mmCIF file of C-alpha atoms and ligand atoms in Angstrom:
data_model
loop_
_atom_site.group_PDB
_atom_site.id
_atom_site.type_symbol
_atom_site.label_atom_id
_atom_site.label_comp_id
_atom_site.label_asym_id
_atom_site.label_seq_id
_atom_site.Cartn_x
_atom_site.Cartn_y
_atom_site.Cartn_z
ATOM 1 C CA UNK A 1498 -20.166 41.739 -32.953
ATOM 2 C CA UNK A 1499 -18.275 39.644 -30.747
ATOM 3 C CA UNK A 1500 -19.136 36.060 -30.224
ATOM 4 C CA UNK A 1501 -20.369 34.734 -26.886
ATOM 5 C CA UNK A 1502 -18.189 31.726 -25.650
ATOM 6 C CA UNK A 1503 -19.727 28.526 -25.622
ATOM 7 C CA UNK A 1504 -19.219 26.086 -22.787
ATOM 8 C CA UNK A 1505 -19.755 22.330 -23.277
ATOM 9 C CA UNK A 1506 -20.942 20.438 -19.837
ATOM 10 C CA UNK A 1507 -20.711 16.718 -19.666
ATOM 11 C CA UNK A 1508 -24.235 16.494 -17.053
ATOM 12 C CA UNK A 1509 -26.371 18.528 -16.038
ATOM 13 C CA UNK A 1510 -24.896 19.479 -12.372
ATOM 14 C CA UNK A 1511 -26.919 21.688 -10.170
ATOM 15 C CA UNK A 1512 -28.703 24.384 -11.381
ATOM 16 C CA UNK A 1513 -26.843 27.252 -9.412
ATOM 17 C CA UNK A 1514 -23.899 26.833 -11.318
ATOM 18 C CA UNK A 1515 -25.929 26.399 -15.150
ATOM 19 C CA UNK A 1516 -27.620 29.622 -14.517
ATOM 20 C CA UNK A 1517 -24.046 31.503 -13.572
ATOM 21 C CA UNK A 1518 -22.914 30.178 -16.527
ATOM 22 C CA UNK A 1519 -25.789 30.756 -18.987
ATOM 23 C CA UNK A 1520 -25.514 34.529 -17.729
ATOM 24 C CA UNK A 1521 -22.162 35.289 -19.696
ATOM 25 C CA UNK A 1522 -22.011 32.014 -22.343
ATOM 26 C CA UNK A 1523 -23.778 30.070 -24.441
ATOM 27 C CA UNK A 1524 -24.013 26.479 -21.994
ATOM 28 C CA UNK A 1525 -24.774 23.490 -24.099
ATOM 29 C CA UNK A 1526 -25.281 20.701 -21.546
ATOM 30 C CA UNK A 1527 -25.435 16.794 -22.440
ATOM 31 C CA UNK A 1528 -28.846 15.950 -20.549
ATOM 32 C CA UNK A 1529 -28.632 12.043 -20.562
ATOM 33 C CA UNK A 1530 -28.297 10.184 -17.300
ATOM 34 C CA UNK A 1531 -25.038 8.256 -18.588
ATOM 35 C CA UNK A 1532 -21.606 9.872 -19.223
ATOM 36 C CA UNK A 1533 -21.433 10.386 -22.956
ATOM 37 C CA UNK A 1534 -18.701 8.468 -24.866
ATOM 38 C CA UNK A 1535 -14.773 10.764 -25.232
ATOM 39 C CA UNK A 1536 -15.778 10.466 -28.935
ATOM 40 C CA UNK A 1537 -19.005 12.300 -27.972
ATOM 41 C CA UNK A 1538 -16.999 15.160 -26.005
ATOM 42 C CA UNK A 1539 -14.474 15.208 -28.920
ATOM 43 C CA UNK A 1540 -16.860 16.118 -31.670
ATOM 44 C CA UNK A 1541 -18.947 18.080 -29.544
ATOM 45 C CA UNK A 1542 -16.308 20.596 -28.253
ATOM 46 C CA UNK A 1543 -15.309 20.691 -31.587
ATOM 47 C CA UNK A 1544 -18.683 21.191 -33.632
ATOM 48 C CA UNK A 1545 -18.688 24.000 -30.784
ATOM 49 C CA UNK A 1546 -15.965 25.539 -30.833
ATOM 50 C CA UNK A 1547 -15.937 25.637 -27.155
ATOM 51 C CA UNK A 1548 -14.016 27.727 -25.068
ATOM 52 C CA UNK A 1549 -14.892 25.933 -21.454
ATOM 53 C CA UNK A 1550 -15.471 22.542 -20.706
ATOM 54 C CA UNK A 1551 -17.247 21.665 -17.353
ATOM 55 C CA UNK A 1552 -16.480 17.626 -16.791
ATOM 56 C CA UNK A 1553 -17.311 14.845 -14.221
ATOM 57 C CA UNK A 1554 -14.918 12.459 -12.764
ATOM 58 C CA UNK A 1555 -16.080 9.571 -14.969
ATOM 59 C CA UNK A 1556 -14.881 11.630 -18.342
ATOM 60 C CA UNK A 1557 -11.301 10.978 -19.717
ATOM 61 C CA UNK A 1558 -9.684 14.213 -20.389
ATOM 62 C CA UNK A 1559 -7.111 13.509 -22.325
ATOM 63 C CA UNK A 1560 -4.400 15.426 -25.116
ATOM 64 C CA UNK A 1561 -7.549 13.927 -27.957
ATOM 65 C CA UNK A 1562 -10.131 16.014 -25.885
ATOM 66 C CA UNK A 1563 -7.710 19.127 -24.642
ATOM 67 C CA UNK A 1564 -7.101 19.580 -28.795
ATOM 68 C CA UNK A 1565 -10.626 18.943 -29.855
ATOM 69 C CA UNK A 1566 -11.485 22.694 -29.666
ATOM 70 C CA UNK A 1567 -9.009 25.279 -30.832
ATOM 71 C CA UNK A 1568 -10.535 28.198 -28.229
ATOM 72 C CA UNK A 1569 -10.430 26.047 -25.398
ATOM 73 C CA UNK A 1570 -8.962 27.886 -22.716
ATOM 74 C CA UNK A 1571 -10.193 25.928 -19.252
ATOM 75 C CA UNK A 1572 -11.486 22.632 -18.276
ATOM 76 C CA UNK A 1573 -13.320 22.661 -14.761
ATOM 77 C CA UNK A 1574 -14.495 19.072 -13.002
ATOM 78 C CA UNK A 1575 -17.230 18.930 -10.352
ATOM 79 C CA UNK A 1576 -14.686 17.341 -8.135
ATOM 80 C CA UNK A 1577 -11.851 17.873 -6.282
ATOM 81 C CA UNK A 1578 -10.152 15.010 -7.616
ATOM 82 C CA UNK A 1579 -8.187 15.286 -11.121
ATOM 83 C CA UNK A 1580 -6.583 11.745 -12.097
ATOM 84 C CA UNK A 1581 -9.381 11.657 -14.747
ATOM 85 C CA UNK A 1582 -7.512 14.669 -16.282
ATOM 86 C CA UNK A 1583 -4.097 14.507 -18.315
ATOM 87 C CA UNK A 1584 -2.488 17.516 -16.460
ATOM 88 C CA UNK A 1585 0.386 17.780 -17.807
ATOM 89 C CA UNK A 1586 -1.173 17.989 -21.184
ATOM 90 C CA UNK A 1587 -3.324 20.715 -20.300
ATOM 91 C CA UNK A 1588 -0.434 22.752 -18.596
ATOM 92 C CA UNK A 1589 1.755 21.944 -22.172
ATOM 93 C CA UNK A 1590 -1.261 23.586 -23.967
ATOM 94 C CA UNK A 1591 -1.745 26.438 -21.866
ATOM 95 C CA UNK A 1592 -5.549 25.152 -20.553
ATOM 96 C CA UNK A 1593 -6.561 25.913 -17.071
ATOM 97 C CA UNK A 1594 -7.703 23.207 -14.758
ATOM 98 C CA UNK A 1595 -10.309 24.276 -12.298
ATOM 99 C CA UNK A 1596 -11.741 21.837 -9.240
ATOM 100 C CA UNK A 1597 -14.079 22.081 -6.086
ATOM 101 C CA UNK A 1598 -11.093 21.377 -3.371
ATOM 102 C CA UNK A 1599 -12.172 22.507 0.175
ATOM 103 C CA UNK A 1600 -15.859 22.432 0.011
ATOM 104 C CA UNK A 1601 -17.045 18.698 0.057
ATOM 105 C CA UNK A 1602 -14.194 17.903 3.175
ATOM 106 C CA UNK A 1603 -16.618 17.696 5.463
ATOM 107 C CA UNK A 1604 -19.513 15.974 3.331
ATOM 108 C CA UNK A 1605 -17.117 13.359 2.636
ATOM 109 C CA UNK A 1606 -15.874 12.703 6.323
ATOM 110 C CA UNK A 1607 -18.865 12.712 7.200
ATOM 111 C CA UNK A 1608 -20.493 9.910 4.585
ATOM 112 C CA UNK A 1609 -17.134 8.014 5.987
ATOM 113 C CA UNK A 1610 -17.969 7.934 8.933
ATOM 114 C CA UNK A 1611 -21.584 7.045 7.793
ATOM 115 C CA UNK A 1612 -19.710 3.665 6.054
ATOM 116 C CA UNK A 1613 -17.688 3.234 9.047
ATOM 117 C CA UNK A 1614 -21.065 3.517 11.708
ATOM 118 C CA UNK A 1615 -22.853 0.922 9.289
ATOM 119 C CA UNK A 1616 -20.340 -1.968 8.879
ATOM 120 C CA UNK A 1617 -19.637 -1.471 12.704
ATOM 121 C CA UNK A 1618 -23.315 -1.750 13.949
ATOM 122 C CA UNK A 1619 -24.487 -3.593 10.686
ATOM 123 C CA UNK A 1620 -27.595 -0.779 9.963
ATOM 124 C CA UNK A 1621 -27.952 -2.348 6.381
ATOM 125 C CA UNK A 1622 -28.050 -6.398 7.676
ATOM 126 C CA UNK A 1623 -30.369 -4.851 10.114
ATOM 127 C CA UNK A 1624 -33.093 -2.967 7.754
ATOM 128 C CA UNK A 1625 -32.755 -6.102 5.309
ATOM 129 C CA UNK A 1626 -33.702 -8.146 8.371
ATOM 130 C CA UNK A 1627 -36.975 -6.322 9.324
ATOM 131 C CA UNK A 1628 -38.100 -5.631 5.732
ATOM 132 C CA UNK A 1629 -37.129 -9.146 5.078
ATOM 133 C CA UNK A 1630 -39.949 -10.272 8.050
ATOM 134 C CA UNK A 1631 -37.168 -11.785 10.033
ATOM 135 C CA UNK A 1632 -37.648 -10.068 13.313
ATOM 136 C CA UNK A 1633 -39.621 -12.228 15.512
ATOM 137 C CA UNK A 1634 -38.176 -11.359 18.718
ATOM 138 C CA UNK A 1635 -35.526 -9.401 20.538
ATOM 139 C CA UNK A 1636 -32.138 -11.003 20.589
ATOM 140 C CA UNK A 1637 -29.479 -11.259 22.886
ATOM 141 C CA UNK A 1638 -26.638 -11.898 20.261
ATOM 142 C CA UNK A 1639 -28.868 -10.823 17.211
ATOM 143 C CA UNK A 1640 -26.424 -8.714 14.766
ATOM 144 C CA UNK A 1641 -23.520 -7.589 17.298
ATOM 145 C CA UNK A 1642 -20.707 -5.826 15.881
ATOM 146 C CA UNK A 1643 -17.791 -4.136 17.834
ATOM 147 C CA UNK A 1644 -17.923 -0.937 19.693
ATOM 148 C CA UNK A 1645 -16.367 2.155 17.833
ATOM 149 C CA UNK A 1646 -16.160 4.364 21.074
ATOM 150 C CA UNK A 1647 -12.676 3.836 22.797
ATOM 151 C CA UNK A 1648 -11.597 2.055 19.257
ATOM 152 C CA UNK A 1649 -8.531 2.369 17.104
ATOM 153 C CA UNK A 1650 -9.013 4.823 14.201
ATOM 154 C CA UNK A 1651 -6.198 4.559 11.325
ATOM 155 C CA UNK A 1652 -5.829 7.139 8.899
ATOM 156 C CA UNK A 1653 -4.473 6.816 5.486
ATOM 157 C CA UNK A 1654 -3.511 9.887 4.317
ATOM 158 C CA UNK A 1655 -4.169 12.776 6.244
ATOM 159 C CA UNK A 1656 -4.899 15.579 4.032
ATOM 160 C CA UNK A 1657 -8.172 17.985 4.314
ATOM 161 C CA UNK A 1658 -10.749 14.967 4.499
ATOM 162 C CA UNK A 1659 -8.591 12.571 6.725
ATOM 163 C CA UNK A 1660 -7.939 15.481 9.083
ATOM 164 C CA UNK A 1661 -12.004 15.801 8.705
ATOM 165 C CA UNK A 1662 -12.493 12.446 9.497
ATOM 166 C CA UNK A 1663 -9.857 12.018 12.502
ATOM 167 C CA UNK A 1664 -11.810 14.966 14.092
ATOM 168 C CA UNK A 1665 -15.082 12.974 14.413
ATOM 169 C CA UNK A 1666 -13.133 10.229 16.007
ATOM 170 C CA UNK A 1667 -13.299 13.048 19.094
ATOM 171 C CA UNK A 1668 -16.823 12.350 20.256
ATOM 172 C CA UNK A 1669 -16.310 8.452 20.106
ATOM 173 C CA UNK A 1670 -13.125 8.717 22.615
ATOM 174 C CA UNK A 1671 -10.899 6.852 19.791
ATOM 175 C CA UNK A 1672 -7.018 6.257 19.600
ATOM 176 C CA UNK A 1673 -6.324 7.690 16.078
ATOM 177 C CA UNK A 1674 -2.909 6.817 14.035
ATOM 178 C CA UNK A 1675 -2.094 7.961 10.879
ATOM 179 C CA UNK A 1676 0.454 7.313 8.423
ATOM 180 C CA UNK A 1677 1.740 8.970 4.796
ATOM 181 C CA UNK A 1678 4.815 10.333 3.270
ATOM 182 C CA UNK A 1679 5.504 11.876 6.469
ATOM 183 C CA UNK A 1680 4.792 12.924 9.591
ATOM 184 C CA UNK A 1681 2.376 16.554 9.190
ATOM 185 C CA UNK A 1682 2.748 18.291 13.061
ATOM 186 C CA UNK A 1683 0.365 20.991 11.786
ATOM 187 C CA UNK A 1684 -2.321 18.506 10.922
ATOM 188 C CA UNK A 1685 -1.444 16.970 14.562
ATOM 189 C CA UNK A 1686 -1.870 20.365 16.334
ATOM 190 C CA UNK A 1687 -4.959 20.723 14.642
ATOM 191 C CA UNK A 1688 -6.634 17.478 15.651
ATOM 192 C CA UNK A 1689 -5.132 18.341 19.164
ATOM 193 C CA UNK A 1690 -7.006 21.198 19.599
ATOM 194 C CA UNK A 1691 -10.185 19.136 19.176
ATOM 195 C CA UNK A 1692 -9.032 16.665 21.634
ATOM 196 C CA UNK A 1693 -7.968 14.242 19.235
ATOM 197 C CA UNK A 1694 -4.197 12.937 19.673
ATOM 198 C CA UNK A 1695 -3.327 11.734 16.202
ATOM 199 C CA UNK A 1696 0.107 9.408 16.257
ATOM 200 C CA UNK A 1697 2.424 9.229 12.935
ATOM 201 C CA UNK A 1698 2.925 5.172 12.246
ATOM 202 C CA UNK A 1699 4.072 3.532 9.453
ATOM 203 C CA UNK A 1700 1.399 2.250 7.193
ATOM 204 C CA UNK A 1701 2.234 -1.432 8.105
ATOM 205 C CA UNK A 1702 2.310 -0.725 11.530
ATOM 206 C CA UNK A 1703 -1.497 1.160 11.333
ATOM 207 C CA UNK A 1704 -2.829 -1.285 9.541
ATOM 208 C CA UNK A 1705 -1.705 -4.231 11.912
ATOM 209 C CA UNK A 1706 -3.283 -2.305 15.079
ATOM 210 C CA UNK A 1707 -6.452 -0.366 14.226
ATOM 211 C CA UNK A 1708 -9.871 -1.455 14.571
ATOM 212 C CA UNK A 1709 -10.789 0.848 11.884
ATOM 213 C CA UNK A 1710 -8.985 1.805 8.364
ATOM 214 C CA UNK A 1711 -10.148 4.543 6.456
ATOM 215 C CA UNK A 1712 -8.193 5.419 3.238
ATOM 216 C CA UNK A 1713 -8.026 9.498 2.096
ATOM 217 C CA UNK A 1714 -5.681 9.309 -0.460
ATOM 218 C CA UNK A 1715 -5.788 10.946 -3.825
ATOM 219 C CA UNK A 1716 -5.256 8.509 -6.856
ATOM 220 C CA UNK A 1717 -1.269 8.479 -8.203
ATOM 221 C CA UNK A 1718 0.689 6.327 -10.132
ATOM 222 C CA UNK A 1719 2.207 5.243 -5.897
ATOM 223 C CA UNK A 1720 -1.193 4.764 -3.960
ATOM 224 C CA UNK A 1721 -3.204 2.482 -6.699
ATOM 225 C CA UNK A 1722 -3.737 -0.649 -5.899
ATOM 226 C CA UNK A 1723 -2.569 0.351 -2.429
ATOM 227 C CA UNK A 1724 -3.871 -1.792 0.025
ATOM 228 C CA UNK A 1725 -3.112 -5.103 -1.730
ATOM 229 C CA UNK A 1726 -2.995 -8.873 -0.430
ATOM 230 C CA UNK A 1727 -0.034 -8.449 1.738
ATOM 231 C CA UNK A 1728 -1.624 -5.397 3.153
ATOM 232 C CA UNK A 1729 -4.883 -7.108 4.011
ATOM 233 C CA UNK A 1730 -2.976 -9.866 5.361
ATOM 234 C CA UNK A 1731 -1.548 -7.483 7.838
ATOM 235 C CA UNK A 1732 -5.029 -6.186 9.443
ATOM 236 C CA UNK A 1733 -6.584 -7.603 12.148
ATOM 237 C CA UNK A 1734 -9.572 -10.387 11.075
ATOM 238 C CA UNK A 1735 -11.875 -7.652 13.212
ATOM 239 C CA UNK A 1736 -10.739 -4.798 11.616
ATOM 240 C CA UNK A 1737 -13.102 -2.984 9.520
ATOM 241 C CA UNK A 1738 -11.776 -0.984 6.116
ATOM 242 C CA UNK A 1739 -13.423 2.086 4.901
ATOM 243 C CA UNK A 1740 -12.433 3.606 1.354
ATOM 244 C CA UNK A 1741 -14.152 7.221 0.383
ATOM 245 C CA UNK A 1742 -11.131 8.518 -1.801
ATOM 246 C CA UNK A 1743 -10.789 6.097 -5.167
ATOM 247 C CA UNK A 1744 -11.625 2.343 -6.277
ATOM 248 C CA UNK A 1745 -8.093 2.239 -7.604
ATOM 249 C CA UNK A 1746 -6.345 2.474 -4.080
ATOM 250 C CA UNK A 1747 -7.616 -0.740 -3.145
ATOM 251 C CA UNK A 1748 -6.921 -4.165 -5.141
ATOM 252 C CA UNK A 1749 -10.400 -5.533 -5.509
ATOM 253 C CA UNK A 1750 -9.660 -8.941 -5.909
ATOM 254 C CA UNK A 1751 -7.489 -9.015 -2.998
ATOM 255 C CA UNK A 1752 -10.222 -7.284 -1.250
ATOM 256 C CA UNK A 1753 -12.705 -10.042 -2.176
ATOM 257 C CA UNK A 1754 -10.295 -12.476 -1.499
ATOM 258 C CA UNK A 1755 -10.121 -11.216 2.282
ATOM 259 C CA UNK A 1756 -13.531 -11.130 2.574
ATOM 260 C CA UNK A 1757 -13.797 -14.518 1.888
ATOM 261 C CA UNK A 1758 -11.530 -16.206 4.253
ATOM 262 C CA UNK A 1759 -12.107 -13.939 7.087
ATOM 263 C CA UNK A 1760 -8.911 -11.905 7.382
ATOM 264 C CA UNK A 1761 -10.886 -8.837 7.463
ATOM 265 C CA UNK A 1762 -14.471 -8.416 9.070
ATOM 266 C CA UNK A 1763 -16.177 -5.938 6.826
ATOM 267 C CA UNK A 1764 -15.573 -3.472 4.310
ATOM 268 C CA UNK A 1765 -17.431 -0.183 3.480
ATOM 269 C CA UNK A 1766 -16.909 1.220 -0.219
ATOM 270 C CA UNK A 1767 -18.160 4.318 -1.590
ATOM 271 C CA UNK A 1768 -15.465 3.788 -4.594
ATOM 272 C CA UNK A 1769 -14.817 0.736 -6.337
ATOM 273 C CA UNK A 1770 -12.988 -0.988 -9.079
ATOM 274 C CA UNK A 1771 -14.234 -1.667 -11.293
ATOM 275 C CA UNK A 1772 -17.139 1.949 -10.672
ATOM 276 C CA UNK A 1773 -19.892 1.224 -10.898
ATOM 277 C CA UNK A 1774 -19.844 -1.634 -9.434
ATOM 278 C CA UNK A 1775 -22.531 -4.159 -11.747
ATOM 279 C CA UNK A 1776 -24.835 -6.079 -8.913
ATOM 280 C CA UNK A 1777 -23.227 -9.779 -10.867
ATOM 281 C CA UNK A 1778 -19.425 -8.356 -9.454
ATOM 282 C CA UNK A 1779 -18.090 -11.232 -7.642
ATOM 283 C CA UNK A 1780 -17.601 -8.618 -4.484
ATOM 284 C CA UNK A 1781 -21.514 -8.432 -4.282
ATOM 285 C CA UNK A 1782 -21.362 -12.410 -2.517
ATOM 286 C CA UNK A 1783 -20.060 -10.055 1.236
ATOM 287 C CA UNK A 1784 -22.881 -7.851 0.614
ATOM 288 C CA UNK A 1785 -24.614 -6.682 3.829
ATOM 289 C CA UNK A 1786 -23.027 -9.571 6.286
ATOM 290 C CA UNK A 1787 -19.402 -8.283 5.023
ATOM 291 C CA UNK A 1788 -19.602 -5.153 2.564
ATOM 292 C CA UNK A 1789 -21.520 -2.061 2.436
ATOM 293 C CA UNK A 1790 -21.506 -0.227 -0.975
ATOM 294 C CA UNK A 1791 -22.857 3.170 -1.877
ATOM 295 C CA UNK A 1792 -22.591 4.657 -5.504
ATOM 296 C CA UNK A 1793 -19.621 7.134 -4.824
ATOM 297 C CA UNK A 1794 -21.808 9.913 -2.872
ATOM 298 C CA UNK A 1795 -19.503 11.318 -0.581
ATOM 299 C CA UNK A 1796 -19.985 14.837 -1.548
ATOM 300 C CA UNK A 1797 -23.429 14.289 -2.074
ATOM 301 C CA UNK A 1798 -24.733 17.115 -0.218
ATOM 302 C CA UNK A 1799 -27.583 19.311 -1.398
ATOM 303 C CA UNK A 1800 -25.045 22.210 -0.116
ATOM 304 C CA UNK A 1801 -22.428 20.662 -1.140
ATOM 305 C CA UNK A 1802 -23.335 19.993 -4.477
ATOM 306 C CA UNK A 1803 -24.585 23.538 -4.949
ATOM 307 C CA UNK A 1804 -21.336 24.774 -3.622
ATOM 308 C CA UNK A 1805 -19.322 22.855 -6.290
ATOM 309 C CA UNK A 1806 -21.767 23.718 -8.895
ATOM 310 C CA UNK A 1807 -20.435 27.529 -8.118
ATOM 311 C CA UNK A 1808 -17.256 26.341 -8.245
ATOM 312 C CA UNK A 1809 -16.680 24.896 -11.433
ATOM 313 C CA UNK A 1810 -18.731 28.224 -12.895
ATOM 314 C CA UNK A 1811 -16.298 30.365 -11.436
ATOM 315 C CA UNK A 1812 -13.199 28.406 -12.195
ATOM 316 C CA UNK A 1813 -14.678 28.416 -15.935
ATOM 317 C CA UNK A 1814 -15.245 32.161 -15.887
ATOM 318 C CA UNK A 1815 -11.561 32.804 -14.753
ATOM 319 C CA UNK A 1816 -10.894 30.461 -17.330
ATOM 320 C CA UNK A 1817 -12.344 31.967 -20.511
ATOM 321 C CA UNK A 1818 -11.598 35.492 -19.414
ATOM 322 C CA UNK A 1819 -7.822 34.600 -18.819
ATOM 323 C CA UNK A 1820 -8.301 35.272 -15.159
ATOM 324 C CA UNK A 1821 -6.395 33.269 -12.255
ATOM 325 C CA UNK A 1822 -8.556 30.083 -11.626
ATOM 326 C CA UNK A 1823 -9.965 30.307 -7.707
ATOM 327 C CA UNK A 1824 -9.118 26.496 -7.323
ATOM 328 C CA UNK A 1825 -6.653 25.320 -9.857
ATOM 329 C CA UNK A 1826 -5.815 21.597 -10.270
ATOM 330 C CA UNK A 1827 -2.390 22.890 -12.202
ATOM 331 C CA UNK A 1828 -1.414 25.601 -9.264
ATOM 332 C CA UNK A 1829 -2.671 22.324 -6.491
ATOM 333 C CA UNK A 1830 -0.337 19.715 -8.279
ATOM 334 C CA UNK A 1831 2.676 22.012 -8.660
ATOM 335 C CA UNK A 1832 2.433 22.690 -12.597
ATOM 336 C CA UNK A 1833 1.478 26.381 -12.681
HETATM 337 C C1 DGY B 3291 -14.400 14.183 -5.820
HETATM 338 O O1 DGY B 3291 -14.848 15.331 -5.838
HETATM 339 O O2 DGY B 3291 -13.282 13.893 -6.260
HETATM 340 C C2 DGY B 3291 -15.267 13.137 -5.205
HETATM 341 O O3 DGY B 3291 -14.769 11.886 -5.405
HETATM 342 C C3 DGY B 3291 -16.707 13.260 -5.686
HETATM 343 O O4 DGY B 3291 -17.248 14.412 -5.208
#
């Protein structure tokens, strides 16, 4: 009798995707609400024998845990991003990579735009206010921020979610610029059919003139640490900076730095560096007047969620049966 395959799975991610799984494979699942350790995932795929592994963006993939099980044949994260996975050492051993690309765009323009609403009209400073019994009266100047309609949007990287993001700048009658690597007409023509006119600037030149920054760039060896000191130094002491992609791209001490002498007004960080982010961080002194943190939920969508749940269960079915992955991180970053 053949064996069933075994799949190892780091957390226990929606049940849509478990019960897909459990329906062709043995699923052991680590229940705890923390990651557990790479030792942990070592021994585990090993004492297993595992032929799929179903990871999170907080575990290290790396050549220890690719050679941990002998039958491993595919690795699938419940993200799109993949800089917590040694690629190249999965592609020298022959192991698929499978991710959720496409399906959280939207969910995570829209929780920027969430971050970028909130430091603008300071919703946090403003429930912390009330529940804090400080609202005696109406206000004339009581917690004014800018106006985002008629703004300037910049755009860090416009891939899927910038593009995703740019488009929401439609309803708010914004000036959008963008910069990256290079100019992308087709990502242009697509905004422009929404109404949005997106302009190609170099990143210097963004950064000196919009009202809003929001970074959508994947994490590489060239975009962390990113926006820096002399970046910051550039922006406007108005300008408010939005990060949804990693903690990495932005220098956090430069960052706090910033924050504390006023050459940026606010920041809004759903990823951070050091993530999480402990409450006794030195960053936490901005917090509400000057930063807004949530705990990395930008695809953090019920449907969403679900939808990536499906993913990684098919990507790990195309895996074990030596299939073509539906979203491969290998075939996306040009080793397959
Ligand atoms: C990802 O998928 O890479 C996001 O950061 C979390 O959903």
């Amino acid at each position: 009798m053949t064996e069933i395959p075994t799949v190892y799975v780091t957390r226990s991610i929606p049940e849509i995707g478990l019960k897909r799984l459990r329906e062709r494979y043995e699923v052991v699942i680590w229940e705890e609400k923390l990651p557990p350790t790479k030792d942990h995932i070592v021994s585990r795929l090993a004492e297993l024998d595992a032929e799929g592994l179903v990871c999170l963006l907080s575990d290290q993939v790396d050549a220890e845990v690719l050679d941990a099980s002998p039958d491993l044949s595919v690795v699938s994260t419940f993200s799109v991003g993949y800089d917590h996975i040694d690629l190249d050492a999965a592609a020298e051993r022959g192991i698929a990579v499978g991710h959720t690309p496409g399906v959280l765009t939207e969910t995570t323009a829209d929780l920027a735009w969430a971050l970028l609403m909130t430091c603008a009209r300071r919703t946090v400073e403003g429930h912390a206010y009330v529940a804090a019994d400080e609202w005696e009266t109406w206000g004339p100047t009581l917690l004014t921020g800018p106006d985002v309609h008629g703004a300037t949007l910049g755009i860090v990287g416009l891939g899927n979610i910038g593009t995703a993001t740019a488009k929401r700048a439609a309803g708010f009658e914004m000036e959008v610029r963008y910069s990256g690597r290079s100019r992308k007409p087709e990502r242009e023509d697509e905004l422009a059919e929404v109404g949005v006119e997106a302009t190609y600037v170099e990143r210097d030149e963004l950064l000196a003139e919009c009202d809003f920054v929001s970074l959508h760039v994947p994490l590489t060896g060239a975009t962390a640490g990113l926006i820096g000191e002399s970046e910051l130094e550039l922006m406007s002491e108005d300008a408010i900076l939005i990060n949804t992609s990693r903690g990495e791209v932005i220098d956090t001490d430069a960052l706090d730095a910033a924050l504390a002498t006023g050459e940026i007004a606010r920041a809004g960080l759903d990823v951070t560096d050091p993530e999480p982010l402990p409450s006794d961080h030195p960053l936490f002194r901005h917090a509400p007047e000057r930063l807004v943190v949530t705990p990395h939920i930008g695809s953090a969508s019920i449907g969403t969620r679900n939808q990536m749940a499906e993913m990684v269960a098919a990507c790990t079915e195309a895996g074990i049966e030596g299939e073509s992955l539906p979203h491969s991180a290998l075939r996306d970053a040009g080793l397959e």
